[in-house]
C-alpha cells in the first residue's frame, strides 16, 4: 500500500504495525502525530529488526 | 448489591476465560472496602511463570491489604495441571480449604477470586469451583460473558448456570452478565424481567471495547519489544487493532 492510501485509513487510537524498513510509513505516521487535522494514533510497532 | 451478613465471603467465579471477572472483582472490592471492617482477598490459583500474577498483585496493592502475596494464593496453574494429571483432585481442594481457614480467621470479610481456566478440563473447573465454595461457605457471584450472544442464548446460559449452582446446595448471591451490547440491554432487561424473575438477582454491564483492549505498554511487554521513541507515560494509551 502506498503512503497516500495508508494515511486515509488512520483512526484515533490505532496501533500501527509495520516493518521497520518501510521508511515511508514510519516517517508518514510520525508526521501525522504533529498534524492538527490527522487522528492521533496510540503507537507504532516496528517489526523485522 | 446488599452484602449478606450471614456469610463472610463471596466467591467470584465464571465458567469461561475472558468474562471480565477481574473488573467485577475490583468492583466488589471497592464496594466491600467501604462497608466491611477488615477486608481480605484470596485467589487460590494464579497464572504460571516466575512473574507476579498481575490480578492478585493489583488487588493487594490497590486496597493495601494485610496479607502477603504468597499467602493470598495456593497454586499456580501448572501445579494444578500436574496434580490434576495425577488425579489428586482431593489434595487440591483440601489445600485451598486449609489456606482459606487460616485467612478467614484474620479478616471480617473475604473476597475470593475463583478460577476458570486451569487447563485440565471445563468439567474439572466447574467441579473444583463448586466443591471449594461448598466447603468455604461462601456465596457465589457468577460472571457471564454475553459477548456475541443473542438475548435468548444469554437467558438460557444464565438459567443453566444458576441451576448448576443451586443444585449443588451452594449459596448463589447474584450473576453479573458482562459485555452486553449496549443496544441490547433494554430488550434483555425486558426478557429477564419476564422469564427469570424467580431466579437470583442479575445485573448487566455493557460492553465497552476500550476496557478489553490492551495498552501500548502491555503489547510492548508481551512482545518483549524495545521502546525506541516516545515518553514511557504514553505507553498507557489504549491500542486499537483493526
PDB file of C-alpha atoms in Angstrom:
ATOM      1  CA  UNK A   1       0.000   0.000   0.000  1.00  0.00           C
ATOM      2  CA  UNK A   2       1.306   3.454  -0.797  1.00  0.00           C
ATOM      3  CA  UNK A   3       1.681   6.067   1.920  1.00  0.00           C
ATOM      4  CA  UNK A   4      -1.128   8.102   0.413  1.00  0.00           C
ATOM      5  CA  UNK A   5      -3.645   5.252   0.609  1.00  0.00           C
ATOM      6  CA  UNK A   6      -2.443   4.130   4.007  1.00  0.00           C
ATOM      7  CA  UNK A   7      -2.859   7.545   5.645  1.00  0.00           C
ATOM      8  CA  UNK A   8      -6.531   7.654   4.714  1.00  0.00           C
ATOM      9  CA  UNK A   9      -7.079   4.568   6.916  1.00  0.00           C
ATOM     10  CA  UNK A  10      -5.719   6.076  10.128  1.00  0.00           C
ATOM     11  CA  UNK A  11      -8.124   6.471  13.027  1.00  0.00           C
ATOM     12  CA  UNK A  12      -7.844   7.679  16.597  1.00  0.00           C
ATOM     13  CA  UNK A  13      -6.115   5.225  18.962  1.00  0.00           C
ATOM     14  CA  UNK A  14      -4.760   2.979  16.181  1.00  0.00           C
ATOM     15  CA  UNK A  15      -1.626   0.967  16.810  1.00  0.00           C
ATOM     16  CA  UNK A  16       0.282   0.868  13.532  1.00  0.00           C
ATOM     17  CA  UNK A  17       2.225  -2.341  12.901  1.00  0.00           C
ATOM     18  CA  UNK A  18       4.759  -2.007  10.109  1.00  0.00           C
ATOM     19  CA  UNK A  19       8.119  -3.469   9.087  1.00  0.00           C
ATOM     20  CA  UNK A  20      10.995  -1.264  10.203  1.00  0.00           C
ATOM     21  CA  UNK A  21      12.214  -0.819   6.623  1.00  0.00           C
ATOM     22  CA  UNK A  22       9.029   0.863   5.400  1.00  0.00           C
ATOM     23  CA  UNK A  23      10.537   4.311   5.847  1.00  0.00           C
ATOM     24  CA  UNK A  24       7.612   5.953   4.035  1.00  0.00           C
ATOM     25  CA  UNK A  25       5.087   4.529   6.502  1.00  0.00           C
ATOM     26  CA  UNK A  26       7.278   5.287   9.532  1.00  0.00           C
ATOM     27  CA  UNK A  27       8.020   8.882   8.539  1.00  0.00           C
ATOM     28  CA  UNK A  28       4.452   9.475   7.316  1.00  0.00           C
ATOM     29  CA  UNK A  29       2.973   8.126  10.555  1.00  0.00           C
ATOM     30  CA  UNK A  30       5.369  10.142  12.708  1.00  0.00           C
ATOM     31  CA  UNK A  31       4.421  13.242  10.731  1.00  0.00           C
ATOM     32  CA  UNK A  32       0.745  12.549  11.380  1.00  0.00           C
ATOM     33  CA  UNK A  33       1.466  12.971  15.092  1.00  0.00           C
ATOM     34  CA  UNK A  34       2.373  16.605  14.500  1.00  0.00           C
ATOM     35  CA  UNK A  35      -0.649  17.324  12.349  1.00  0.00           C
ATOM     36  CA  UNK A  36      -3.675  19.036  13.831  1.00  0.00           C
ATOM     37  CA  UNK A  37      -6.059  17.500  11.333  1.00  0.00           C
ATOM     38  CA  UNK A  38      -4.891  13.860  11.465  1.00  0.00           C
ATOM     39  CA  UNK A  39      -6.220  11.333  14.003  1.00  0.00           C
ATOM     40  CA  UNK A  40      -3.995  10.605  16.997  1.00  0.00           C
ATOM     41  CA  UNK A  41      -2.543   7.106  16.848  1.00  0.00           C
ATOM     42  CA  UNK A  42      -1.569   5.277  20.050  1.00  0.00           C
ATOM     43  CA  UNK A  43       1.744   3.921  18.787  1.00  0.00           C
ATOM     44  CA  UNK A  44       3.855   2.391  16.034  1.00  0.00           C
ATOM     45  CA  UNK A  45       5.077  -1.183  16.366  1.00  0.00           C
ATOM     46  CA  UNK A  46       8.119  -1.867  14.174  1.00  0.00           C
ATOM     47  CA  UNK A  47       8.680  -5.467  13.132  1.00  0.00           C
ATOM     48  CA  UNK A  48      11.530  -7.312  11.467  1.00  0.00           C
ATOM     49  CA  UNK A  49      14.517  -5.585  13.017  1.00  0.00           C
TER      50      UNK A  49
ATOM     51  CA  UNK B   1     -25.909  -5.063  45.859  1.00  0.00           C
ATOM     52  CA  UNK B   2     -26.676  -5.869  49.503  1.00  0.00           C
ATOM     53  CA  UNK B   3     -23.948  -7.856  51.225  1.00  0.00           C
ATOM     54  CA  UNK B   4     -25.357 -10.738  53.196  1.00  0.00           C
ATOM     55  CA  UNK B   5     -24.138 -10.677  56.760  1.00  0.00           C
ATOM     56  CA  UNK B   6     -24.807 -14.392  57.218  1.00  0.00           C
ATOM     57  CA  UNK B   7     -21.837 -15.198  55.029  1.00  0.00           C
ATOM     58  CA  UNK B   8     -18.388 -13.832  55.440  1.00  0.00           C
ATOM     59  CA  UNK B   9     -17.099 -14.454  51.957  1.00  0.00           C
ATOM     60  CA  UNK B  10     -18.008 -14.036  48.312  1.00  0.00           C
ATOM     61  CA  UNK B  11     -16.592 -16.360  45.702  1.00  0.00           C
ATOM     62  CA  UNK B  12     -16.441 -14.737  42.293  1.00  0.00           C
ATOM     63  CA  UNK B  13     -16.448 -17.290  39.526  1.00  0.00           C
ATOM     64  CA  UNK B  14     -17.056 -17.688  35.831  1.00  0.00           C
ATOM     65  CA  UNK B  15     -17.127 -20.741  33.650  1.00  0.00           C
ATOM     66  CA  UNK B  16     -15.178 -19.214  30.817  1.00  0.00           C
ATOM     67  CA  UNK B  17     -11.996 -17.197  30.481  1.00  0.00           C
ATOM     68  CA  UNK B  18     -12.241 -13.601  29.317  1.00  0.00           C
ATOM     69  CA  UNK B  19     -15.517 -12.933  31.111  1.00  0.00           C
ATOM     70  CA  UNK B  20     -14.221  -9.759  32.743  1.00  0.00           C
ATOM     71  CA  UNK B  21     -14.058 -11.358  36.166  1.00  0.00           C
ATOM     72  CA  UNK B  22     -11.220  -9.058  37.244  1.00  0.00           C
ATOM     73  CA  UNK B  23     -13.301  -5.963  36.614  1.00  0.00           C
ATOM     74  CA  UNK B  24     -16.191  -7.401  38.614  1.00  0.00           C
ATOM     75  CA  UNK B  25     -13.760  -8.427  41.358  1.00  0.00           C
ATOM     76  CA  UNK B  26     -12.377  -4.896  41.538  1.00  0.00           C
ATOM     77  CA  UNK B  27     -15.911  -3.525  41.712  1.00  0.00           C
ATOM     78  CA  UNK B  28     -16.785  -5.867  44.571  1.00  0.00           C
ATOM     79  CA  UNK B  29     -13.572  -4.982  46.410  1.00  0.00           C
ATOM     80  CA  UNK B  30     -14.425  -1.309  46.013  1.00  0.00           C
ATOM     81  CA  UNK B  31     -17.918  -1.877  47.377  1.00  0.00           C
ATOM     82  CA  UNK B  32     -16.818  -4.142  50.236  1.00  0.00           C
ATOM     83  CA  UNK B  33     -13.918  -1.907  51.254  1.00  0.00           C
ATOM     84  CA  UNK B  34     -16.447   0.789  52.146  1.00  0.00           C
ATOM     85  CA  UNK B  35     -18.754  -1.357  54.269  1.00  0.00           C
ATOM     86  CA  UNK B  36     -16.534  -4.063  55.737  1.00  0.00           C
ATOM     87  CA  UNK B  37     -14.108  -3.592  58.618  1.00  0.00           C
ATOM     88  CA  UNK B  38     -11.157  -5.779  57.751  1.00  0.00           C
ATOM     89  CA  UNK B  39     -11.308  -6.935  54.162  1.00  0.00           C
ATOM     90  CA  UNK B  40      -9.257  -9.804  52.784  1.00  0.00           C
ATOM     91  CA  UNK B  41      -8.656 -11.230  49.327  1.00  0.00           C
ATOM     92  CA  UNK B  42      -7.808 -14.775  48.300  1.00  0.00           C
ATOM     93  CA  UNK B  43      -7.062 -16.125  44.840  1.00  0.00           C
ATOM     94  CA  UNK B  44      -6.443 -19.879  45.147  1.00  0.00           C
ATOM     95  CA  UNK B  45      -4.944 -20.314  41.675  1.00  0.00           C
ATOM     96  CA  UNK B  46      -2.725 -17.815  39.906  1.00  0.00           C
ATOM     97  CA  UNK B  47      -1.079 -17.846  36.490  1.00  0.00           C
ATOM     98  CA  UNK B  48       2.068 -19.884  35.890  1.00  0.00           C
ATOM     99  CA  UNK B  49       5.533 -18.460  35.440  1.00  0.00           C
ATOM    100  CA  UNK B  50       8.083 -16.584  37.515  1.00  0.00           C
ATOM    101  CA  UNK B  51       6.360 -13.202  37.149  1.00  0.00           C
ATOM    102  CA  UNK B  52       3.851 -11.857  39.642  1.00  0.00           C
ATOM    103  CA  UNK B  53       0.208 -12.542  38.893  1.00  0.00           C
ATOM    104  CA  UNK B  54      -0.960  -9.093  37.785  1.00  0.00           C
ATOM    105  CA  UNK B  55      -4.524  -9.511  39.023  1.00  0.00           C
ATOM    106  CA  UNK B  56      -3.551 -10.585  42.517  1.00  0.00           C
ATOM    107  CA  UNK B  57      -0.753  -8.035  42.783  1.00  0.00           C
ATOM    108  CA  UNK B  58      -3.060  -5.232  41.641  1.00  0.00           C
ATOM    109  CA  UNK B  59      -5.752  -6.038  44.193  1.00  0.00           C
ATOM    110  CA  UNK B  60      -3.354  -6.475  47.124  1.00  0.00           C
ATOM    111  CA  UNK B  61      -1.684  -3.132  46.374  1.00  0.00           C
ATOM    112  CA  UNK B  62      -4.772  -1.144  45.427  1.00  0.00           C
ATOM    113  CA  UNK B  63      -6.526  -1.975  48.687  1.00  0.00           C
ATOM    114  CA  UNK B  64      -3.377  -2.138  50.782  1.00  0.00           C
ATOM    115  CA  UNK B  65      -4.467  -5.481  52.200  1.00  0.00           C
ATOM    116  CA  UNK B  66      -2.850  -7.001  55.246  1.00  0.00           C
ATOM    117  CA  UNK B  67      -1.942 -10.238  53.503  1.00  0.00           C
ATOM    118  CA  UNK B  68       1.263 -11.334  51.773  1.00  0.00           C
ATOM    119  CA  UNK B  69       1.286 -12.232  48.106  1.00  0.00           C
ATOM    120  CA  UNK B  70       2.485 -15.763  48.925  1.00  0.00           C
ATOM    121  CA  UNK B  71      -0.306 -16.299  51.455  1.00  0.00           C
ATOM    122  CA  UNK B  72      -3.036 -14.977  49.168  1.00  0.00           C
ATOM    123  CA  UNK B  73      -2.642 -17.847  46.692  1.00  0.00           C
ATOM    124  CA  UNK B  74      -2.024 -21.589  46.914  1.00  0.00           C
ATOM    125  CA  UNK B  75      -1.265 -22.913  43.442  1.00  0.00           C
ATOM    126  CA  UNK B  76      -0.086 -21.817  40.039  1.00  0.00           C
ATOM    127  CA  UNK B  77      -1.982 -23.099  37.003  1.00  0.00           C
ATOM    128  CA  UNK B  78       0.832 -25.515  36.002  1.00  0.00           C
ATOM    129  CA  UNK B  79       0.930 -27.000  39.516  1.00  0.00           C
ATOM    130  CA  UNK B  80      -2.821 -27.588  39.334  1.00  0.00           C
ATOM    131  CA  UNK B  81      -2.370 -29.263  35.961  1.00  0.00           C
ATOM    132  CA  UNK B  82       0.330 -31.582  37.330  1.00  0.00           C
ATOM    133  CA  UNK B  83      -1.763 -32.526  40.373  1.00  0.00           C
ATOM    134  CA  UNK B  84      -4.842 -32.935  38.175  1.00  0.00           C
ATOM    135  CA  UNK B  85      -2.945 -35.255  35.836  1.00  0.00           C
ATOM    136  CA  UNK B  86      -2.050 -37.406  38.855  1.00  0.00           C
ATOM    137  CA  UNK B  87      -5.708 -37.485  39.854  1.00  0.00           C
ATOM    138  CA  UNK B  88      -5.020 -35.580  43.056  1.00  0.00           C
ATOM    139  CA  UNK B  89      -8.246 -33.634  42.903  1.00  0.00           C
ATOM    140  CA  UNK B  90      -8.905 -34.005  46.621  1.00  0.00           C
ATOM    141  CA  UNK B  91      -5.456 -32.701  47.528  1.00  0.00           C
ATOM    142  CA  UNK B  92      -6.076 -29.533  45.534  1.00  0.00           C
ATOM    143  CA  UNK B  93      -9.419 -28.830  47.174  1.00  0.00           C
ATOM    144  CA  UNK B  94      -8.062 -29.707  50.611  1.00  0.00           C
ATOM    145  CA  UNK B  95      -5.074 -27.356  50.315  1.00  0.00           C
ATOM    146  CA  UNK B  96      -7.313 -24.487  49.212  1.00  0.00           C
ATOM    147  CA  UNK B  97      -9.717 -25.035  52.087  1.00  0.00           C
ATOM    148  CA  UNK B  98      -6.931 -25.227  54.662  1.00  0.00           C
ATOM    149  CA  UNK B  99      -5.419 -21.967  53.465  1.00  0.00           C
ATOM    150  CA  UNK B 100      -8.788 -20.262  53.411  1.00  0.00           C
ATOM    151  CA  UNK B 101      -9.477 -21.311  57.003  1.00  0.00           C
ATOM    152  CA  UNK B 102      -6.291 -19.541  58.055  1.00  0.00           C
ATOM    153  CA  UNK B 103      -7.152 -16.389  56.098  1.00  0.00           C
ATOM    154  CA  UNK B 104     -10.725 -16.309  57.373  1.00  0.00           C
ATOM    155  CA  UNK B 105      -9.566 -16.021  60.976  1.00  0.00           C
ATOM    156  CA  UNK B 106      -7.767 -12.761  60.261  1.00  0.00           C
ATOM    157  CA  UNK B 107     -10.461 -10.909  58.304  1.00  0.00           C
ATOM    158  CA  UNK B 108     -14.070  -9.842  58.739  1.00  0.00           C
ATOM    159  CA  UNK B 109     -14.911 -10.477  55.115  1.00  0.00           C
ATOM    160  CA  UNK B 110     -13.026 -12.205  52.305  1.00  0.00           C
ATOM    161  CA  UNK B 111     -13.475 -11.892  48.560  1.00  0.00           C
ATOM    162  CA  UNK B 112     -12.252 -14.929  46.684  1.00  0.00           C
ATOM    163  CA  UNK B 113     -11.295 -14.923  43.025  1.00  0.00           C
ATOM    164  CA  UNK B 114     -12.281 -18.323  41.646  1.00  0.00           C
ATOM    165  CA  UNK B 115     -10.567 -19.909  38.694  1.00  0.00           C
ATOM    166  CA  UNK B 116     -11.972 -20.590  35.276  1.00  0.00           C
ATOM    167  CA  UNK B 117      -9.158 -21.992  33.209  1.00  0.00           C
ATOM    168  CA  UNK B 118      -6.930 -24.482  34.964  1.00  0.00           C
ATOM    169  CA  UNK B 119      -6.330 -26.097  31.583  1.00  0.00           C
ATOM    170  CA  UNK B 120      -7.341 -29.516  32.913  1.00  0.00           C
ATOM    171  CA  UNK B 121     -10.920 -29.594  31.679  1.00  0.00           C
ATOM    172  CA  UNK B 122     -14.025 -27.469  31.883  1.00  0.00           C
ATOM    173  CA  UNK B 123     -15.643 -30.223  33.973  1.00  0.00           C
ATOM    174  CA  UNK B 124     -12.787 -30.136  36.457  1.00  0.00           C
ATOM    175  CA  UNK B 125     -13.006 -26.352  36.762  1.00  0.00           C
ATOM    176  CA  UNK B 126     -16.731 -26.435  37.461  1.00  0.00           C
ATOM    177  CA  UNK B 127     -16.418 -29.292  39.964  1.00  0.00           C
ATOM    178  CA  UNK B 128     -13.480 -27.720  41.760  1.00  0.00           C
ATOM    179  CA  UNK B 129     -15.162 -24.330  41.991  1.00  0.00           C
ATOM    180  CA  UNK B 130     -18.362 -25.866  43.359  1.00  0.00           C
ATOM    181  CA  UNK B 131     -16.571 -28.186  45.765  1.00  0.00           C
ATOM    182  CA  UNK B 132     -14.473 -25.335  47.110  1.00  0.00           C
ATOM    183  CA  UNK B 133     -17.413 -22.982  47.600  1.00  0.00           C
ATOM    184  CA  UNK B 134     -19.424 -25.702  49.311  1.00  0.00           C
ATOM    185  CA  UNK B 135     -16.630 -26.113  51.812  1.00  0.00           C
ATOM    186  CA  UNK B 136     -15.844 -22.449  52.249  1.00  0.00           C
ATOM    187  CA  UNK B 137     -19.423 -21.473  52.949  1.00  0.00           C
ATOM    188  CA  UNK B 138     -19.020 -18.547  50.568  1.00  0.00           C
ATOM    189  CA  UNK B 139     -21.740 -17.032  48.459  1.00  0.00           C
ATOM    190  CA  UNK B 140     -21.218 -17.371  44.742  1.00  0.00           C
ATOM    191  CA  UNK B 141     -21.182 -14.371  42.468  1.00  0.00           C
ATOM    192  CA  UNK B 142     -21.260 -15.637  38.898  1.00  0.00           C
ATOM    193  CA  UNK B 143     -19.827 -13.683  35.990  1.00  0.00           C
ATOM    194  CA  UNK B 144     -21.051 -14.449  32.488  1.00  0.00           C
ATOM    195  CA  UNK B 145     -19.728 -13.263  29.172  1.00  0.00           C
ATOM    196  CA  UNK B 146     -22.594 -12.150  26.909  1.00  0.00           C
ATOM    197  CA  UNK B 147     -20.374 -11.154  24.016  1.00  0.00           C
ATOM    198  CA  UNK B 148     -21.677 -12.114  20.576  1.00  0.00           C
ATOM    199  CA  UNK B 149     -24.751 -13.802  22.015  1.00  0.00           C
ATOM    200  CA  UNK B 150     -28.424 -13.073  21.466  1.00  0.00           C
ATOM    201  CA  UNK B 151     -30.877 -12.377  24.325  1.00  0.00           C
ATOM    202  CA  UNK B 152     -32.278 -15.953  24.249  1.00  0.00           C
ATOM    203  CA  UNK B 153     -28.842 -17.556  24.422  1.00  0.00           C
ATOM    204  CA  UNK B 154     -27.864 -15.299  27.306  1.00  0.00           C
ATOM    205  CA  UNK B 155     -31.052 -16.171  29.192  1.00  0.00           C
ATOM    206  CA  UNK B 156     -30.510 -19.917  28.652  1.00  0.00           C
ATOM    207  CA  UNK B 157     -26.896 -19.760  29.812  1.00  0.00           C
ATOM    208  CA  UNK B 158     -27.955 -17.773  32.857  1.00  0.00           C
ATOM    209  CA  UNK B 159     -30.615 -20.350  33.740  1.00  0.00           C
ATOM    210  CA  UNK B 160     -28.291 -23.328  33.245  1.00  0.00           C
ATOM    211  CA  UNK B 161     -25.502 -21.843  35.361  1.00  0.00           C
ATOM    212  CA  UNK B 162     -27.942 -20.779  38.088  1.00  0.00           C
ATOM    213  CA  UNK B 163     -29.343 -24.279  38.199  1.00  0.00           C
ATOM    214  CA  UNK B 164     -25.886 -25.832  38.395  1.00  0.00           C
ATOM    215  CA  UNK B 165     -25.002 -23.634  41.362  1.00  0.00           C
ATOM    216  CA  UNK B 166     -28.231 -24.120  43.310  1.00  0.00           C
ATOM    217  CA  UNK B 167     -28.479 -27.866  42.642  1.00  0.00           C
ATOM    218  CA  UNK B 168     -25.198 -28.329  44.495  1.00  0.00           C
ATOM    219  CA  UNK B 169     -26.532 -26.532  47.512  1.00  0.00           C
ATOM    220  CA  UNK B 170     -24.295 -23.509  47.064  1.00  0.00           C
ATOM    221  CA  UNK B 171     -25.454 -20.029  48.039  1.00  0.00           C
ATOM    222  CA  UNK B 172     -25.940 -18.051  44.873  1.00  0.00           C
ATOM    223  CA  UNK B 173     -25.717 -14.330  45.547  1.00  0.00           C
ATOM    224  CA  UNK B 174     -26.209 -12.997  42.025  1.00  0.00           C
ATOM    225  CA  UNK B 175     -24.974 -13.234  38.465  1.00  0.00           C
ATOM    226  CA  UNK B 176     -23.295 -10.421  36.594  1.00  0.00           C
ATOM    227  CA  UNK B 177     -23.874 -10.580  32.855  1.00  0.00           C
ATOM    228  CA  UNK B 178     -20.919  -8.799  31.375  1.00  0.00           C
ATOM    229  CA  UNK B 179     -20.117  -7.341  27.977  1.00  0.00           C
ATOM    230  CA  UNK B 180     -23.708  -6.921  26.821  1.00  0.00           C
ATOM    231  CA  UNK B 181     -24.097  -4.940  23.608  1.00  0.00           C
ATOM    232  CA  UNK B 182     -25.333  -1.529  24.842  1.00  0.00           C
ATOM    233  CA  UNK B 183     -28.161  -1.574  22.281  1.00  0.00           C
ATOM    234  CA  UNK B 184     -29.371  -4.920  23.599  1.00  0.00           C
ATOM    235  CA  UNK B 185     -29.628  -4.019  27.289  1.00  0.00           C
ATOM    236  CA  UNK B 186     -33.226  -2.782  27.189  1.00  0.00           C
ATOM    237  CA  UNK B 187     -34.612  -5.856  25.402  1.00  0.00           C
ATOM    238  CA  UNK B 188     -32.532  -8.130  27.628  1.00  0.00           C
ATOM    239  CA  UNK B 189     -33.904  -6.469  30.752  1.00  0.00           C
ATOM    240  CA  UNK B 190     -37.450  -6.971  29.487  1.00  0.00           C
ATOM    241  CA  UNK B 191     -36.793 -10.624  28.664  1.00  0.00           C
ATOM    242  CA  UNK B 192     -35.156 -11.355  32.033  1.00  0.00           C
ATOM    243  CA  UNK B 193     -37.889  -9.484  33.868  1.00  0.00           C
ATOM    244  CA  UNK B 194     -40.452 -11.724  32.209  1.00  0.00           C
ATOM    245  CA  UNK B 195     -38.686 -15.081  32.316  1.00  0.00           C
ATOM    246  CA  UNK B 196     -36.060 -15.023  35.047  1.00  0.00           C
ATOM    247  CA  UNK B 197     -37.843 -13.179  37.801  1.00  0.00           C
ATOM    248  CA  UNK B 198     -37.739 -16.152  40.172  1.00  0.00           C
ATOM    249  CA  UNK B 199     -34.006 -16.604  39.768  1.00  0.00           C
ATOM    250  CA  UNK B 200     -31.240 -14.907  41.721  1.00  0.00           C
ATOM    251  CA  UNK B 201     -30.626 -11.216  41.093  1.00  0.00           C
ATOM    252  CA  UNK B 202     -28.952 -10.419  37.797  1.00  0.00           C
ATOM    253  CA  UNK B 203     -27.085  -7.352  36.650  1.00  0.00           C
ATOM    254  CA  UNK B 204     -25.968  -6.262  33.211  1.00  0.00           C
ATOM    255  CA  UNK B 205     -22.728  -4.492  32.361  1.00  0.00           C
ATOM    256  CA  UNK B 206     -22.489  -3.006  28.859  1.00  0.00           C
ATOM    257  CA  UNK B 207     -19.643  -3.908  26.551  1.00  0.00           C
ATOM    258  CA  UNK B 208     -17.084  -1.102  26.328  1.00  0.00           C
ATOM    259  CA  UNK B 209     -14.380  -2.138  23.830  1.00  0.00           C
ATOM    260  CA  UNK B 210     -11.712   0.116  25.384  1.00  0.00           C
ATOM    261  CA  UNK B 211     -11.868  -1.871  28.630  1.00  0.00           C
ATOM    262  CA  UNK B 212     -10.877  -5.060  26.851  1.00  0.00           C
ATOM    263  CA  UNK B 213      -8.155  -3.527  24.666  1.00  0.00           C
ATOM    264  CA  UNK B 214      -4.509  -3.761  25.670  1.00  0.00           C
ATOM    265  CA  UNK B 215      -2.370  -0.690  26.244  1.00  0.00           C
ATOM    266  CA  UNK B 216       0.656   0.013  24.070  1.00  0.00           C
ATOM    267  CA  UNK B 217       2.822  -0.786  27.104  1.00  0.00           C
ATOM    268  CA  UNK B 218       1.217  -4.228  27.526  1.00  0.00           C
ATOM    269  CA  UNK B 219       1.868  -5.025  23.865  1.00  0.00           C
ATOM    270  CA  UNK B 220       5.481  -3.862  24.243  1.00  0.00           C
ATOM    271  CA  UNK B 221       5.930  -6.118  27.275  1.00  0.00           C
ATOM    272  CA  UNK B 222       4.223  -9.155  25.752  1.00  0.00           C
ATOM    273  CA  UNK B 223       6.287  -8.954  22.574  1.00  0.00           C
ATOM    274  CA  UNK B 224       9.436  -8.219  24.567  1.00  0.00           C
ATOM    275  CA  UNK B 225       9.939  -5.104  22.471  1.00  0.00           C
ATOM    276  CA  UNK B 226      12.187  -2.090  22.930  1.00  0.00           C
ATOM    277  CA  UNK B 227      10.937   1.446  23.334  1.00  0.00           C
ATOM    278  CA  UNK B 228      12.696   3.476  20.637  1.00  0.00           C
ATOM    279  CA  UNK B 229      10.928   6.791  20.763  1.00  0.00           C
ATOM    280  CA  UNK B 230       8.294   8.384  22.969  1.00  0.00           C
ATOM    281  CA  UNK B 231       7.601   9.027  26.603  1.00  0.00           C
ATOM    282  CA  UNK B 232       7.074   5.998  28.878  1.00  0.00           C
ATOM    283  CA  UNK B 233       3.932   7.744  30.152  1.00  0.00           C
ATOM    284  CA  UNK B 234       2.319   7.478  26.717  1.00  0.00           C
ATOM    285  CA  UNK B 235       2.536   3.661  26.946  1.00  0.00           C
ATOM    286  CA  UNK B 236      -0.661   3.674  28.951  1.00  0.00           C
ATOM    287  CA  UNK B 237      -2.648   4.565  25.832  1.00  0.00           C
ATOM    288  CA  UNK B 238      -5.187   2.026  24.681  1.00  0.00           C
ATOM    289  CA  UNK B 239      -4.234   0.424  21.391  1.00  0.00           C
ATOM    290  CA  UNK B 240      -6.939  -0.196  18.827  1.00  0.00           C
ATOM    291  CA  UNK B 241      -6.191  -3.040  16.473  1.00  0.00           C
ATOM    292  CA  UNK B 242      -8.292  -3.497  13.385  1.00  0.00           C
TER     293      UNK B 242
END
